[in-house]
């Protein structure tokens, strides 16, 4: 019973570390990813060692499986809370909304505006907004509160140079 509990707890630590390591690798943070990998390997060897020492003990195997599944959920929640990175949010509007643009800029979001035309040659206005990922929902909520019919798409930029965000990063 103690072994099953140890395996379960180790999986609750191991799998979120695995999630974070993967996230840091994808974000280009190799040093942090390496540290997570080191801890991950230790936990992996210990927990699998306990499981493999008695393959007839289904409680240990079940604890490993259950801990892994719950660990995936925990890792996902941690990754959401950390919200590492940036979002490029593209907004299409039917009318130019200066209030929205000014409010976004007041809140220190980088905003670029464009004028274009829709399928039937009607005027459209596009906003490109760069935000920390942790503030993406704030941006979208603000847009939806001021523009009910806005078409919103967000992307994760892999890199950027110059512009408002780069200037803000230098201030930090």
Coordinates of C-alpha atoms in Angstrom, one line a residue:
X1 CA 0.0 0.0 0.0
X2 CA 2.9 2.4 0.8
X3 CA 4.5 1.6 -2.5
X4 CA 1.2 2.3 -4.4
X5 CA 0.9 5.7 -2.6
X6 CA 4.5 6.5 -3.4
X7 CA 4.0 5.6 -7.1
X8 CA 0.9 7.7 -7.3
X9 CA 2.5 10.8 -5.7
X10 CA 5.6 10.4 -7.8
X11 CA 3.4 10.4 -10.9
X12 CA 1.6 13.5 -9.7
X13 CA 5.1 15.2 -9.7
X14 CA 6.6 13.5 -12.7
X15 CA 3.9 14.2 -15.3
X16 CA 3.6 18.0 -14.6
X17 CA 7.4 18.2 -14.8
X18 CA 7.2 16.4 -18.2
X19 CA 4.6 18.9 -19.3
X20 CA 6.7 21.9 -18.1
X21 CA 9.8 20.5 -19.8
X22 CA 8.0 20.1 -23.1
X23 CA 6.6 23.7 -22.8
X24 CA 10.0 25.1 -22.0
X25 CA 11.6 23.3 -24.9
X26 CA 9.0 24.6 -27.3
X27 CA 9.4 28.1 -26.0
X28 CA 13.2 27.9 -26.5
X29 CA 14.1 27.9 -22.8
X30 CA 16.7 25.1 -22.9
X31 CA 18.3 25.6 -19.5
X32 CA 15.0 25.4 -17.6
X33 CA 14.0 22.5 -19.7
X34 CA 17.2 20.6 -18.9
X35 CA 16.6 21.1 -15.1
X36 CA 13.1 19.8 -15.4
X37 CA 14.4 16.8 -17.4
X38 CA 17.0 16.0 -14.7
X39 CA 14.3 15.9 -12.0
X40 CA 11.9 14.0 -14.3
X41 CA 14.5 11.3 -15.0
X42 CA 15.1 10.7 -11.3
X43 CA 11.4 10.4 -10.5
X44 CA 10.7 8.2 -13.6
X45 CA 13.4 5.7 -12.7
X46 CA 12.3 5.5 -9.1
X47 CA 8.6 5.0 -9.8
X48 CA 9.1 2.6 -12.6
X49 CA 11.6 0.7 -10.5
X50 CA 8.9 0.2 -7.9
X51 CA 6.3 -1.0 -10.5
X52 CA 8.8 -3.4 -12.2
X53 CA 9.9 -4.9 -8.9
X54 CA 6.5 -6.6 -8.7
X55 CA 4.5 -6.8 -12.0
X56 CA 1.8 -8.9 -10.3
X57 CA 0.9 -6.1 -8.0
X58 CA -2.0 -4.5 -9.8
X59 CA -2.4 -1.8 -7.1
X60 CA 1.0 -0.4 -8.0
X61 CA 0.2 -0.6 -11.7
X62 CA -3.1 1.1 -11.2
X63 CA -1.5 3.8 -9.0
X64 CA 1.0 4.5 -11.8
X65 CA -1.8 4.8 -14.4
X66 CA -4.1 6.9 -12.2
X67 CA -1.3 9.1 -11.1
X68 CA -0.2 9.6 -14.7
X69 CA -3.7 10.6 -15.9
X70 CA -4.3 13.0 -13.0
X71 CA -0.7 14.3 -13.5
X72 CA -1.5 15.2 -17.2
X73 CA -4.5 17.3 -15.9
X74 CA -2.4 19.0 -13.3
X75 CA 0.4 19.7 -15.7
X76 CA -2.1 21.3 -18.2
X77 CA -3.5 23.5 -15.4
X78 CA 0.0 24.6 -14.3
X79 CA 0.9 25.4 -18.0
X80 CA -2.3 27.4 -18.4
X81 CA -1.5 29.4 -15.2
X82 CA 2.1 30.1 -16.2
X83 CA 0.9 31.3 -19.7
X84 CA 4.4 31.6 -21.1
X85 CA 4.7 33.5 -24.3
X86 CA 2.7 36.0 -26.4
X87 CA -0.4 36.0 -28.5
X88 CA -1.0 37.8 -31.8
X89 CA -4.7 38.6 -31.8
X90 CA -6.3 39.6 -35.1
X91 CA -9.7 41.3 -35.0
X92 CA -12.0 42.1 -38.0
X93 CA -14.6 44.9 -37.4
X94 CA -17.3 46.3 -39.6
X95 CA -16.8 49.8 -38.2
X96 CA -13.8 51.7 -37.0
X97 CA -13.9 51.7 -33.2
X98 CA -11.6 54.4 -31.9
X99 CA -12.8 53.8 -28.3
X100 CA -11.7 50.2 -28.5
X101 CA -8.3 51.0 -30.0
X102 CA -7.6 53.7 -27.4
X103 CA -8.7 51.5 -24.5
X104 CA -6.4 48.7 -25.7
X105 CA -3.5 51.2 -26.0
X106 CA -4.3 52.6 -22.5
X107 CA -3.9 49.1 -21.2
X108 CA -0.5 48.9 -22.9
X109 CA -1.3 46.5 -25.7
X110 CA 0.4 47.0 -29.0
X111 CA -2.3 47.7 -31.6
X112 CA -1.9 48.2 -35.3
X113 CA -4.9 49.1 -37.5
X114 CA -5.6 48.4 -41.2
X115 CA -8.5 49.2 -43.5
X116 CA -9.6 46.6 -46.0
X117 CA -12.7 45.4 -47.8
X118 CA -14.9 42.4 -47.4
X119 CA -16.3 40.0 -50.0
X120 CA -19.0 42.4 -51.2
X121 CA -16.5 45.4 -51.3
X122 CA -17.8 46.7 -47.9
X123 CA -15.2 48.4 -45.7
X124 CA -13.7 46.3 -42.9
X125 CA -11.2 47.3 -40.2
X126 CA -8.5 45.0 -38.9
X127 CA -6.7 45.3 -35.6
X128 CA -3.5 43.4 -34.9
X129 CA -2.9 43.2 -31.2
X130 CA 0.2 41.7 -29.4
X131 CA -0.4 40.5 -25.9
X132 CA 1.3 38.4 -23.2
X133 CA -0.5 35.1 -23.2
X134 CA -1.5 35.7 -19.6
X135 CA -3.6 38.7 -20.8
X136 CA -5.2 37.1 -23.9
X137 CA -8.6 36.6 -22.2
X138 CA -8.5 40.2 -21.0
X139 CA -8.1 41.5 -24.6
X140 CA -10.8 39.2 -26.0
X141 CA -13.2 40.2 -23.2
X142 CA -12.6 43.9 -23.8
X143 CA -13.1 43.5 -27.6
X144 CA -16.3 41.5 -27.1
X145 CA -17.7 44.0 -24.6
X146 CA -17.2 46.9 -27.1
X147 CA -17.7 45.0 -30.4
X148 CA -20.3 42.2 -30.2
X149 CA -19.8 41.1 -33.8
X150 CA -16.0 41.2 -34.0
X151 CA -14.3 38.3 -35.7
X152 CA -11.4 37.3 -33.5
X153 CA -8.5 34.9 -34.2
X154 CA -5.4 34.5 -32.0
X155 CA -2.1 32.9 -32.8
X156 CA 1.1 32.2 -31.0
X157 CA 4.0 34.0 -32.7
X158 CA 7.2 32.0 -32.5
X159 CA 9.5 35.1 -32.7
X160 CA 9.3 38.8 -33.4
X161 CA 11.7 41.7 -33.8
X162 CA 11.1 45.4 -33.4
X163 CA 7.8 47.1 -32.6
X164 CA 6.0 48.1 -29.5
X165 CA 6.5 44.8 -27.6
X166 CA 10.2 44.8 -28.1
X167 CA 10.4 48.3 -26.7
X168 CA 8.3 47.2 -23.7
X169 CA 10.6 44.2 -23.0
X170 CA 13.7 46.5 -22.9
X171 CA 12.0 48.5 -20.1
X172 CA 11.7 45.4 -17.9

